Each structure stands twice: as C-alpha cells, then as structure tokens.
Coordinates of C-alpha atoms in Angstrom, one line a residue:
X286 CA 10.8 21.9 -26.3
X287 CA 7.4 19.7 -26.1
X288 CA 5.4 23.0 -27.3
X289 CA 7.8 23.0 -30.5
X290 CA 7.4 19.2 -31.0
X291 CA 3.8 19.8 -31.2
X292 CA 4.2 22.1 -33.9
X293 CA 6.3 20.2 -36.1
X294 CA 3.9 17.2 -36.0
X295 CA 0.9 19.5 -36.7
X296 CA 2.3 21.0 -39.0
X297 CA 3.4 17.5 -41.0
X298 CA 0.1 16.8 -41.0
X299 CA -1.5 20.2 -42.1
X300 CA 1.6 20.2 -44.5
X301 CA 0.8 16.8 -45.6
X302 CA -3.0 17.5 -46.8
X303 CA -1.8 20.9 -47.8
X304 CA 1.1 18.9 -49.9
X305 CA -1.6 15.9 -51.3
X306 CA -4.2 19.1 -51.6
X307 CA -1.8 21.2 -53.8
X308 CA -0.7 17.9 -55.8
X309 CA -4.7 17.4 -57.0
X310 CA -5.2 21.2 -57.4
X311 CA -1.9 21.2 -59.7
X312 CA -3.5 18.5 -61.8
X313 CA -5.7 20.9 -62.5
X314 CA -3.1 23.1 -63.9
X315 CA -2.3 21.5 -66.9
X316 CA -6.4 19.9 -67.6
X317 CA -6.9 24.2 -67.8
X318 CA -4.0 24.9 -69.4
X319 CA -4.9 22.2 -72.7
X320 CA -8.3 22.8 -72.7
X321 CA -8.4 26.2 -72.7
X322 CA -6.0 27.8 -74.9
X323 CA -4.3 31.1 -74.6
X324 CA -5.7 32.9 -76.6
X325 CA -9.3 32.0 -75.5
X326 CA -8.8 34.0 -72.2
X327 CA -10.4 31.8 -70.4
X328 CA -7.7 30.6 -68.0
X329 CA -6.9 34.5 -67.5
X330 CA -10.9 35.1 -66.5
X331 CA -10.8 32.1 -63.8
X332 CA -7.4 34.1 -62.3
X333 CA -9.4 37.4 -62.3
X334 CA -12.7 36.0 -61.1
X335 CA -10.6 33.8 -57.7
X336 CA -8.8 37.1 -57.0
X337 CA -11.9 38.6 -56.7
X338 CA -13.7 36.4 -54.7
X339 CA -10.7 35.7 -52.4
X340 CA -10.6 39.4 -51.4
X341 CA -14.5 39.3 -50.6
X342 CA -13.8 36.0 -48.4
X343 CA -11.9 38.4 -46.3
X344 CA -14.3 40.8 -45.8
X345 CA -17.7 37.6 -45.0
X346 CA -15.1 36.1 -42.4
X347 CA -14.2 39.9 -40.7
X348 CA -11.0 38.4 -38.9
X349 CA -13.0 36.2 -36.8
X350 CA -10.8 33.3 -37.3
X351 CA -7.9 34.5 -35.4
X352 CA -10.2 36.2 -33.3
X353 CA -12.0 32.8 -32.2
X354 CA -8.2 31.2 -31.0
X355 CA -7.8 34.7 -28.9
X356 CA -11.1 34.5 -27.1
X357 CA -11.5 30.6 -27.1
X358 CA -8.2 30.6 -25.3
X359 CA -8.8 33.6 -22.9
X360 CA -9.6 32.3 -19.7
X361 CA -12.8 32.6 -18.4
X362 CA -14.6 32.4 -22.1
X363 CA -16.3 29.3 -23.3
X364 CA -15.5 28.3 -26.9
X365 CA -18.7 27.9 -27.8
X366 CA -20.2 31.2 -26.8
X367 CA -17.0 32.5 -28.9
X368 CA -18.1 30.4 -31.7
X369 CA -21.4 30.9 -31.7
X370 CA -20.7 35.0 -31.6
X371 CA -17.9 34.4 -34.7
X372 CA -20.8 32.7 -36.7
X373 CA -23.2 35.3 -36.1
X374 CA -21.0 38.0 -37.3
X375 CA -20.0 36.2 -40.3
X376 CA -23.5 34.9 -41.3
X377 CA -25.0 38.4 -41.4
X378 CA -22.0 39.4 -43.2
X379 CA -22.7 36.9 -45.9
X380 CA -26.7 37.1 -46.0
X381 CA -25.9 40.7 -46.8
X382 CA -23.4 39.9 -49.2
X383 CA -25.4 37.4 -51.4
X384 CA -28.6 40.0 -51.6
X385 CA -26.7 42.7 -52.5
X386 CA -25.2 40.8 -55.5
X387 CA -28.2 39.2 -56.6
X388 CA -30.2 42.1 -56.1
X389 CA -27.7 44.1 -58.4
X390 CA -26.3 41.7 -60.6
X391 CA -26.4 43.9 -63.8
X392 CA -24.3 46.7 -62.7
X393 CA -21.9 44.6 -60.7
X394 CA -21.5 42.3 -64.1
X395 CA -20.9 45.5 -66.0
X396 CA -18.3 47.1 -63.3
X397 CA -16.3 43.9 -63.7
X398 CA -16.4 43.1 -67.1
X399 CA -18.8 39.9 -67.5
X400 CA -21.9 41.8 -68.9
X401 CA -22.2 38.7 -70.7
X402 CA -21.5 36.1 -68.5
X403 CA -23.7 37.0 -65.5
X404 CA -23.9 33.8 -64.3
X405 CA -19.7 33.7 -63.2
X406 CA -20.7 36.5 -61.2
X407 CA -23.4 34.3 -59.9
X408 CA -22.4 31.3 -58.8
X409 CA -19.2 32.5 -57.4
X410 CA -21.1 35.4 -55.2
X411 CA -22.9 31.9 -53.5
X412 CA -19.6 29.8 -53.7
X413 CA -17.7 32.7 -51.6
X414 CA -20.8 33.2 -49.2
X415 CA -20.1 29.1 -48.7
X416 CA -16.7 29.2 -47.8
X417 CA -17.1 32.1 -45.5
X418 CA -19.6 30.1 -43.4
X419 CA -17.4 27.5 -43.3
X420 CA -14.4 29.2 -42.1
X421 CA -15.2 29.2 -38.2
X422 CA -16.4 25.5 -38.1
X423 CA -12.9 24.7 -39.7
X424 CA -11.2 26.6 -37.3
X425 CA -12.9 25.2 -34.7
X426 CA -11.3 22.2 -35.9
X427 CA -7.9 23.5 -35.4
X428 CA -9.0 24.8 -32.2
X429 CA -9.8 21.3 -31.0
X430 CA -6.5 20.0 -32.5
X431 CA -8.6 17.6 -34.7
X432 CA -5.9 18.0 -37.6
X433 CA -6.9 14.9 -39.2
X434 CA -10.6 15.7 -39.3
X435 CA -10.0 19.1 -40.6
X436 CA -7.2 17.3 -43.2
X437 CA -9.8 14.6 -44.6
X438 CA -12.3 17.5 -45.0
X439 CA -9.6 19.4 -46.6
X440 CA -8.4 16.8 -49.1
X441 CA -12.3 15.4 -49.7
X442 CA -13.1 18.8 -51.2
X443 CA -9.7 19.4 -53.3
X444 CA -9.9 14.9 -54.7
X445 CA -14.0 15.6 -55.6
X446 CA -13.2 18.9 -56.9
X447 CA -10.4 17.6 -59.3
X448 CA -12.5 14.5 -60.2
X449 CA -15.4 16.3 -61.4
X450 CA -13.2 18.6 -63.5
X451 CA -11.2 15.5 -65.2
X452 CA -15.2 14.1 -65.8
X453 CA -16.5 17.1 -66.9
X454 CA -13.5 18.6 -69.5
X455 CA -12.0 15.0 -70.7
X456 CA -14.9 12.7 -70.8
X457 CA -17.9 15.1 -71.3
X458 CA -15.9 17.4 -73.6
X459 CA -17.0 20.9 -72.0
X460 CA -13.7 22.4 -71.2
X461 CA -15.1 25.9 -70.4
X462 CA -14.9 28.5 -67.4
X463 CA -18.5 28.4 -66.7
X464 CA -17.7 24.8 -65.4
X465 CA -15.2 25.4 -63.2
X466 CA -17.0 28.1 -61.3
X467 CA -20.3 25.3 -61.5
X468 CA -17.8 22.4 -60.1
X469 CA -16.6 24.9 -57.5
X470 CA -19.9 25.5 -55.9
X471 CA -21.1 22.0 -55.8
X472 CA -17.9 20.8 -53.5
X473 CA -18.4 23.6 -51.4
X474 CA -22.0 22.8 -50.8
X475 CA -21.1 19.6 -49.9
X476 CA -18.1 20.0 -47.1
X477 CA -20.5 22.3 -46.0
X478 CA -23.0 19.4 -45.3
X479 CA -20.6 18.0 -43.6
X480 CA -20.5 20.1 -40.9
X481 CA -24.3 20.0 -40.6
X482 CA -24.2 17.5 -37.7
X483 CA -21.6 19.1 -35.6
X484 CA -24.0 22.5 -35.4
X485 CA -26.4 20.5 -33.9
X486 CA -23.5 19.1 -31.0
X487 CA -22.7 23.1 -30.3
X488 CA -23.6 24.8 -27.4
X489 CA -25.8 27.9 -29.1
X490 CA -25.3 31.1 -27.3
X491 CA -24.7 34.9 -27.9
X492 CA -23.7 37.1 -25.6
X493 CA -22.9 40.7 -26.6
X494 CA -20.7 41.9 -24.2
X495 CA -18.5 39.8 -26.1
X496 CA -19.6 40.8 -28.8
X497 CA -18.3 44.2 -29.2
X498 CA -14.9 42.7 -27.5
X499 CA -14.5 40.6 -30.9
X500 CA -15.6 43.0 -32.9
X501 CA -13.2 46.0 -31.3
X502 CA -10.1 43.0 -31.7
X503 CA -11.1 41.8 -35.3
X504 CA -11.9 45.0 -37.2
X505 CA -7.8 45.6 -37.0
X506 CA -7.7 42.3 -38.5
X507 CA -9.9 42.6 -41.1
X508 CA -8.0 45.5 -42.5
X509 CA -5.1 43.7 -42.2
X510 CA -6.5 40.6 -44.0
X511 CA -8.3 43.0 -47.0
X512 CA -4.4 44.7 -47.2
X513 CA -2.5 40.6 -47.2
X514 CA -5.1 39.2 -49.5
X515 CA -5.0 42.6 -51.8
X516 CA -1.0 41.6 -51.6
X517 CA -1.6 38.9 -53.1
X518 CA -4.7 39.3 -55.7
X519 CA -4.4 42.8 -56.7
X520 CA -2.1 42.7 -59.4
X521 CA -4.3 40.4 -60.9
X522 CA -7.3 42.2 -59.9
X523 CA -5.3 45.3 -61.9
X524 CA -4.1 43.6 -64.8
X525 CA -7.3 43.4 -66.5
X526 CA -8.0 46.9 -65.9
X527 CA -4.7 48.4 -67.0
X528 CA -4.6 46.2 -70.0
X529 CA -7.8 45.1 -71.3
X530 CA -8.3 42.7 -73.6
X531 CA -5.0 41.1 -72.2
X532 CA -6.7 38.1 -70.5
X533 CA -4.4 35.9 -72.1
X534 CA -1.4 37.4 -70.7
X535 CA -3.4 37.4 -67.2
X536 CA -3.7 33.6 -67.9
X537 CA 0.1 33.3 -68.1
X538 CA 1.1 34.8 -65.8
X539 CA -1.4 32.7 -63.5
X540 CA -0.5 29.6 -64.5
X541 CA 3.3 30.5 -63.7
X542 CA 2.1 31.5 -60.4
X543 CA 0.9 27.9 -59.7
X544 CA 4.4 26.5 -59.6
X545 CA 5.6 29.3 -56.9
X546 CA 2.6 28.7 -54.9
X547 CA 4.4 25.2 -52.8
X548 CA 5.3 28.9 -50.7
X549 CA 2.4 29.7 -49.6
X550 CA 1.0 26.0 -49.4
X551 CA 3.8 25.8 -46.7
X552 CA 3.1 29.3 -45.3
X553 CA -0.8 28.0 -44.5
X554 CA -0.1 24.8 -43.2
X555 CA 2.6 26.3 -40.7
X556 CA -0.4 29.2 -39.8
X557 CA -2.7 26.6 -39.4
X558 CA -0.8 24.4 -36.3
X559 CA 0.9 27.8 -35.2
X560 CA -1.8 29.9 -34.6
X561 CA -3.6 27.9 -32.3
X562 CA -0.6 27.3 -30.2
X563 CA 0.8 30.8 -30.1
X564 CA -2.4 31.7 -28.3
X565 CA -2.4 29.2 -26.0
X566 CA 1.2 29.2 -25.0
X567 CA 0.8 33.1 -24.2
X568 CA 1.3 32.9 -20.7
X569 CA 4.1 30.8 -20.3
X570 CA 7.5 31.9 -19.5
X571 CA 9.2 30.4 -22.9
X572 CA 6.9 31.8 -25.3
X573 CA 9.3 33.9 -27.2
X574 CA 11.9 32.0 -26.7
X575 CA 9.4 29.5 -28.3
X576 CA 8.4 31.9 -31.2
X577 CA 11.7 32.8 -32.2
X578 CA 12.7 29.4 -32.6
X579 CA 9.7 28.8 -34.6
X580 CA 10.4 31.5 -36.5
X581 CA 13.9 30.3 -37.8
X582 CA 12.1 26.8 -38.5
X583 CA 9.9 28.5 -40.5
X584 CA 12.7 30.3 -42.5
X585 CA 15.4 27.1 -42.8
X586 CA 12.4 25.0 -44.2
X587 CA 10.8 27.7 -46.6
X588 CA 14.7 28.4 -48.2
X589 CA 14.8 24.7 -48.9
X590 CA 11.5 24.9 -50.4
X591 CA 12.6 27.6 -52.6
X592 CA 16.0 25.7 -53.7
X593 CA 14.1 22.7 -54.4
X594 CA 11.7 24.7 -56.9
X595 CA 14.2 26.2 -58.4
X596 CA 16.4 23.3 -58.9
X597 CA 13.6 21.3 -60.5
X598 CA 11.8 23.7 -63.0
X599 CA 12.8 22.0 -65.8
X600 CA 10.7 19.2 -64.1
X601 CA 8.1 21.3 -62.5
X602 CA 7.2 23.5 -65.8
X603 CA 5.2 20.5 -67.2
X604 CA 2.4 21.0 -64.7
X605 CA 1.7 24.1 -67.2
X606 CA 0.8 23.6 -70.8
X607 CA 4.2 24.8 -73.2
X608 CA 2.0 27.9 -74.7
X609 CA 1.9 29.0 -70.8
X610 CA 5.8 28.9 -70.1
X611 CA 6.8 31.7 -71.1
X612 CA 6.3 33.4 -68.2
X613 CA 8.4 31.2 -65.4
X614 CA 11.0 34.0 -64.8
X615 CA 8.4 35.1 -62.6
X616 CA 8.2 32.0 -60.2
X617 CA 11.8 32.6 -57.9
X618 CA 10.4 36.2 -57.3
X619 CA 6.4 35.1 -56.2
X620 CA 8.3 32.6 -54.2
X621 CA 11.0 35.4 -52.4
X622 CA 7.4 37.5 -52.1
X623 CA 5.7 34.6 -50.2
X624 CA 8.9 33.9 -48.0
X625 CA 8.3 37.3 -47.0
X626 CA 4.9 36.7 -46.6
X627 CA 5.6 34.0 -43.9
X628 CA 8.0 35.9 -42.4
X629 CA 5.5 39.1 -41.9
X630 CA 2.7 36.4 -40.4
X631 CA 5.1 35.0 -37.9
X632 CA 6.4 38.6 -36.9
X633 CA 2.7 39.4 -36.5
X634 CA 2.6 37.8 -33.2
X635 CA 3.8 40.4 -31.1
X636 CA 0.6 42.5 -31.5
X637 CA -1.6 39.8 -31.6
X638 CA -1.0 38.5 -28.4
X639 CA -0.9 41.5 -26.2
X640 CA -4.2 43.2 -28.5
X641 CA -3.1 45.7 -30.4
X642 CA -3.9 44.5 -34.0
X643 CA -4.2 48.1 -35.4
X644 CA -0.4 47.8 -36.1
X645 CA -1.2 45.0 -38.5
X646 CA -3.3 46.9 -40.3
X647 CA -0.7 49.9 -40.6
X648 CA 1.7 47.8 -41.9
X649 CA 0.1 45.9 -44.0
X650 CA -2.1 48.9 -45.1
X651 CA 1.2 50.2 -46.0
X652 CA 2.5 47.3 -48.2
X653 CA -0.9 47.1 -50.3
X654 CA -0.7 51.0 -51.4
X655 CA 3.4 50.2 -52.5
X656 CA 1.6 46.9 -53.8
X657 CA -0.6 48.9 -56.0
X658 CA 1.6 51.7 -57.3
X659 CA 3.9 49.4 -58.4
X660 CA 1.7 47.6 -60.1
X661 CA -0.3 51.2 -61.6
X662 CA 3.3 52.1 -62.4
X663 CA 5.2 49.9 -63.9
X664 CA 2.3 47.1 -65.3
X665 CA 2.3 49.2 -68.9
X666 CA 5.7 48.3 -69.2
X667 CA 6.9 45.9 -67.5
X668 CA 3.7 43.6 -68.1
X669 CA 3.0 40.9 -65.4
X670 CA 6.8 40.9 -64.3
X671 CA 5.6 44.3 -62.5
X672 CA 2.6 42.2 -60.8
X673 CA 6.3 39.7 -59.2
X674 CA 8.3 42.7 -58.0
X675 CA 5.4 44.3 -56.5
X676 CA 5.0 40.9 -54.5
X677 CA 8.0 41.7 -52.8
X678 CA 7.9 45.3 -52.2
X679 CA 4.2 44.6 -50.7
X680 CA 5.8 42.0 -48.4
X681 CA 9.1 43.1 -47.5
X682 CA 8.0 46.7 -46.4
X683 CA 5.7 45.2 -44.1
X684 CA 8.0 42.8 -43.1
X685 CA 10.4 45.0 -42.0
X686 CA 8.6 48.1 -40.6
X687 CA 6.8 44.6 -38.4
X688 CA 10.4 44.0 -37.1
X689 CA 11.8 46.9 -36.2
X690 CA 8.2 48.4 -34.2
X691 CA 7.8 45.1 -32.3
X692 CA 11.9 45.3 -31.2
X693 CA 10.8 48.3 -29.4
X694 CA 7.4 47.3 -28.2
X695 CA 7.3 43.5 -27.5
X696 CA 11.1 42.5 -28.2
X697 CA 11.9 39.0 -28.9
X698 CA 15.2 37.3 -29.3
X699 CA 15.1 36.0 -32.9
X700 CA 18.8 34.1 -34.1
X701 CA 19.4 36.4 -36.1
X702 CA 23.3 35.6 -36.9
X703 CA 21.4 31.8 -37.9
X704 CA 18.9 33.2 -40.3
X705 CA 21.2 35.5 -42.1
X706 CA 23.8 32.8 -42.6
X707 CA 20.9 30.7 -44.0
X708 CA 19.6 33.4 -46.4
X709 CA 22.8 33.9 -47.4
X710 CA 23.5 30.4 -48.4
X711 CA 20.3 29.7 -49.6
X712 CA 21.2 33.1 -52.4
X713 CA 24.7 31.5 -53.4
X714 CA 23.3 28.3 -53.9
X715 CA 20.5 29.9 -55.8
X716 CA 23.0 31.9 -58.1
X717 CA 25.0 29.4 -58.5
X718 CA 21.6 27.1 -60.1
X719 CA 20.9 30.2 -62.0
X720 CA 24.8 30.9 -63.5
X721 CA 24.9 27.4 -64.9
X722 CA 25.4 27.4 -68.9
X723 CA 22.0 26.7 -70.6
X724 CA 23.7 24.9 -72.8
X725 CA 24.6 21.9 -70.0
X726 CA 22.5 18.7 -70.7
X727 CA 19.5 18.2 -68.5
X728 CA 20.8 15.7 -66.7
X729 CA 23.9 17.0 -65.5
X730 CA 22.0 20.8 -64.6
X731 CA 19.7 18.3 -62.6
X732 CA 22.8 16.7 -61.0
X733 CA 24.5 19.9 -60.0
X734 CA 21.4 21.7 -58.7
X735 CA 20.5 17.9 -56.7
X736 CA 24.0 18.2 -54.9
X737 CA 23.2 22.2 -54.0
X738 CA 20.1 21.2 -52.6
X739 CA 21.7 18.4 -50.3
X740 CA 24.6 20.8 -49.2
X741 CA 22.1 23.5 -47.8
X742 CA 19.7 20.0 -46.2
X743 CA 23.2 18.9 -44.7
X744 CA 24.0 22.6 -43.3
X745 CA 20.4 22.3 -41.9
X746 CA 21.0 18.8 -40.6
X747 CA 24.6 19.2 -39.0
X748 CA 24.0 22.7 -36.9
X749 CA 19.8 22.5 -36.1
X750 CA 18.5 19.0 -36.6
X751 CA 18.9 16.5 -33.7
X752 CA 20.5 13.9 -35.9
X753 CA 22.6 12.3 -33.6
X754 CA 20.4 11.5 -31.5
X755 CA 19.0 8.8 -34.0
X756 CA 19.7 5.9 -33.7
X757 CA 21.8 4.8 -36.3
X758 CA 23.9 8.0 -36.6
X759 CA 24.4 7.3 -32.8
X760 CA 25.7 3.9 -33.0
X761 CA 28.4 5.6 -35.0
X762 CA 28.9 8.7 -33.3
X763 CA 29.6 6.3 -30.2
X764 CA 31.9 4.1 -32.1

C-alpha cells in the first residue's frame, strides 16, 4: 500500500531526529543529575516548572495544529488563509498570556511556590509564549511534507541547546536551574528566527467565516489536549503540592521518567507523518483499511521498543546519576502508560475525520479526573509509584471507552486476533526478563534478554515484514 509506504519512510525520518533529538536531550540527563544533587531539589524544580509550562503550551496553541491539516486539506480552502487564521488565534492567545504573567508576576510566583525565584517564572512565561508561535509554522512544515526541514530545525534546537548546557555547567561552573530555563529561551528565540523569512513568502489573509469554523472544530481539541497533556504532567504538577518540601523525590522520579520516555519519542514522531496523511487520505476507499493497518504497525514497533528498554536497563540506567536510581521500578509502567497513549491517538481518528472532536474531550476528560484521583489518593502512600499507575489508568480508560464508541459510530476493522497475540508475547517475554535471578552475571541477563528480544523481531519479521521479498532471503527462498 503506497499511502503506508509513505508513512513508514516519514516516519524514519521524524523517528530519526526524534531518535538523534532524544539521544542529545538524554545527555542532558546525567550533566543535571551530577550537577545538581538530590537533595538540592533542583532537578525536581525543572520537572515541576516543564510540567507547567507544557500544559500552558496547550492552551497558546488552542488545537490549531491538528485543526490546520483538517482545513488545509479540505477542499476548497487555501493553506495559507488556514494558516494565517491558526496564527492569529494563537498569537492573541499568547500576547494575552505573557501580560497577564508579567503584569502579575508576584501572586502567580507565590501560587506556585517560587516567591523567591521570580525570574523561573519569568523567563519560562516568554520561552512557552515562543514555542506556541512556533507551533503552526512547524506544522506547516509537516503539511508541506518538508520532513527534513522540519528535522534540521528540530535537531538544530535540541544540538545548541545541549551545547550551551555542557558550556555553561562544565566549563563555566554554574550548574544551577536558573540556567537551564536562561539556555531554554535563547534556543527558542533563535529557531524562531528562523522562520522569520518564510512569513514574509506567506500569503497573509484572514477570513472569519473560517474563523469560527476552526474555532467551533478546535475548542473540542483543546480540551482534549489540556486533559492528554494533564495525563501526562499532573502527577508531577501534584507531587509538589501533596508533598512539599519533597522536590527531591519529584527529581527522582523525573529523572526515571527519562529512560521510559523512547515511548513517547516514538509516539510523536509516528503523530507527526500520520497526522498529515490521515487527513489527506480521508476520501479514499482504503482509508480504514489503511488505519488499521497503521495501527498494528504502531503497536508491533512500540512492544519492541518496550522489550528493548527493558532488556537493557542495566545499560540504560547510566544516563541517570546512581543517587537517582532508585526509582527505575517505575520506567516498564510510564512506558505500558505511553503505549496506551499511542494507542488512544491512533484510535482518535474516527472523530477527527468526520468532526466530531467533542468525544475526544469526553474521553480524555474522563482519563485526567481517574489521572488525578489516583494520584490525590494514593501519592501519600504510595509516593511517585502512585504518579506510574495513574499513567495507565489515565490512558487505558480512554483508550478503551475510544474503542468501543467508535465500533459503533465509525467501525474499523482493526487485526485484532494479530495485536493480541503480540501483546501477549511481548508480556511473556517481558516476565520472563523480569523472573531472571538477580543474582545471574550481567553478561549472561544481557544474553538471555538479547535472544527474547530477537525472538519477538523474528515473530515480527516471519508473519508481517516483507522479508522475502529481499533480495538475498529470496535467492534462498528460490533455491
């Protein structure tokens, strides 16, 4: 299928940058991690401060990013009147945004807990506005299928962000939060530059009619991005205000979640070459046949993410400093929540596509409030294993409430026989990893968890990879 082709090479190269991008962003891991100690906090007020300003990026962009692929791809609209709307929307949003915060900077600093440190509040309230603005050109991007552009862009930011950091706490000496949230803003500026000249090539208009037709098909989304981003940022948004003084617990449990994040770095990239073409192939007679085959791509390659973490974590613990490992028991269950996660996104196509994006906010609506009381619940005793488990239940009851309305709505043919045996092999292989003696030598726990991995890549290979159609498997297979 040509459409599914397309996909898999878009998203090698989205995964790709997303894979190089996540690499530089982990060497960050560990700089933090031994310049900042544990008990300093520090690392836990950099988790608390992102969480926060990734759930105000959802609210600058107001769901126009999806909404720009619905309307750029609608026939009869011109992409540039659609983009020029999307960036008027989300400029307002964001001029708003940064005079509210600077005109009341002392109560919001006391709210969160920086009376002291005003200028975190600060420079991320700018830093946030930024990225918002730059949201739509980046989409556009996609839109244009200019994955290499977007990539370079991408990585530029990521490779000067990490550069800067390794200059500023290694050679300078100033291994402290404030310049983290300093480095942040300064790359962001910059890509922002970047896209400077391509505003000038765009073909200005507004027209309002249209207006109010985004706006009526992205307000569904926005809620359902504030509920997804609260999925994944209130627990640690929570944390802090459940347990204060516990920053260094927060830190912890942060750093963990860097290992399990290769999910959701695989999750985006997929998002980022799907998307565009789920819109586009909307009309077409194979489209679900197309999106349930896309679907159990997405699963077989996110369970053999998930073995490959979990096989390696003896390796893949180093990217944390040792006083931070104490919390890795949490990474299998962030990684089952983001599988969900991925899951829930692709599912989310039925009511995207025929415009009725108020489920997504009912499901997912309902996922952050089990989200939160699990985490109100259960955080006092549990600690930041509480924040994992309520991951999953603020995935997987979206998830599946997504399934079973779009079966009766917009029903699609997903393999479901396919994905269950892979699931299922995916969780004996994984209990198997997890049965084996601690007291086995690295080496051979390394040996036995390599030939698990390779079993499930073989399973993959034999029954859904066209392998022999290459052409030295085929020289045998004729033989």
């Amino acid at each position: 299928m040509a459409g599914l082709k397309s996909l898999m090479k878009d998203t090698a190269i989205y995964g790709m940058s997303s894979i190089a991008g996540r690499f530089l962003n982990y060497l960050l891991v560990p700089l933090y991690t031994y310049y900042m100690p544990k008990a300093s906090g520090d690392y836990g007020v950099s988790v608390n401060i992102y969480a926060y300003t990734a759930l105000i990026l959802v609210v600058l962009t107001f769901g126009m990013e999806t909404t720009f692929f619905r309307f750029a791809n609608k026939e009869g609209e011109k992409a540039d009147t659609v983009f020029s709307t999307g960036m008027l929307v989300v400029g307002c949003l964001s001029a708003v945004f940064l005079a509210l915060v600077f005109a009341f900077t002392v109560p919001i600093c006391n709210a969160l807990g920086y009376a002291n440190h005003r200028s975190y509040v600060l420079i991320m309230a700018v830093t946030v506005a930024l990225d918002a603005v730059k949201a739509l050109p980046f989409s556009y991007l996609r839109f244009e299928k200019k994955a290499l552009l977007f990539a370079g862009l991408q990585l530029l930011n990521i490779l000067l962000n990490v550069v800067l950091n390794v200059v500023f706490f290694v050679f300078l000496g100033r291994g402290q939060v404030l310049w983290v949230f300093a480095i942040n803003l300064l790359c962001s500026a910059l890509i922002f530059l970047c896209f400077v000249p391509r505003f000038f090539r765009i073909r200005w208009s507004l027209d309002f009619g249209l207006l109010r037709r985004m706006l009526s098909y992205s307000w569904p989304i926005l809620v359902l991005g504030i509920a997804g981003i609260l999925n994944q940022t209130a627990d640690k948004i929570i944390y802090p205000l459940i347990c204060p003084g516990k920053l260094d617990e927060l830190g912890v449990y942060g750093a963990c979640v860097k290992i399990a994040m290769i999910m959701a770095m695989i999750t985006q990239a997929f998002r980022y070459a799907y998307e565009p073409i789920v819109f586009a192939k909307v009309r077409d007679d194979d489209a679900k046949s197309y999106y349930a085959a896309a679907m159990k791509f997405f699963i077989v390659f996110t369970l053999f993410a998930f073995l490959c973490v979990t096989a390696y974590m003896n390796v893949l613990q180093h990217i944390i400093g040792r006083e931070y490992r104490s919390g890795l028991v949490v990474v299998p269950i962030v990684m089952l929540a983001e599988i969900m996660m991925g899951v829930y996104f692709n599912l989310s196509f039925w009511y995207k596509t025929i415009d009725k994006t108020l489920w997504g906010a009912v499901f997912s609506g309902i996922g952050c409030l089990a989200l939160v009381a699990v985490n109100v619940c259960f955080i006092p005793t549990w600690g930041y294993m509480a924040c994992a488990w309520g991951g999953v239940f603020g995935y997987g009851i979206p998830m599946i409430l997504s399934y079973i309305v779009g079966q009766r709505i917009n029903p699609i043919a997903y393999p479901l026989r396919s994905i269950l045996i892979y699931t299922l092999l995916a969780a004996v292989f994984f209990a198997l990893m997890e049965l084996l003696p601690k007291s086995l030598p690295a080496a051979l726990r390394l040996g036995i968890n390599t030939v698990l991995v390779l079993a499930y890549a073989a399973h993959a290979a034999y029954h859904d990879l066209p392998i022999a159609s290459l052409p030295v498997i085929r020289r045998f297979v004729k033989k």
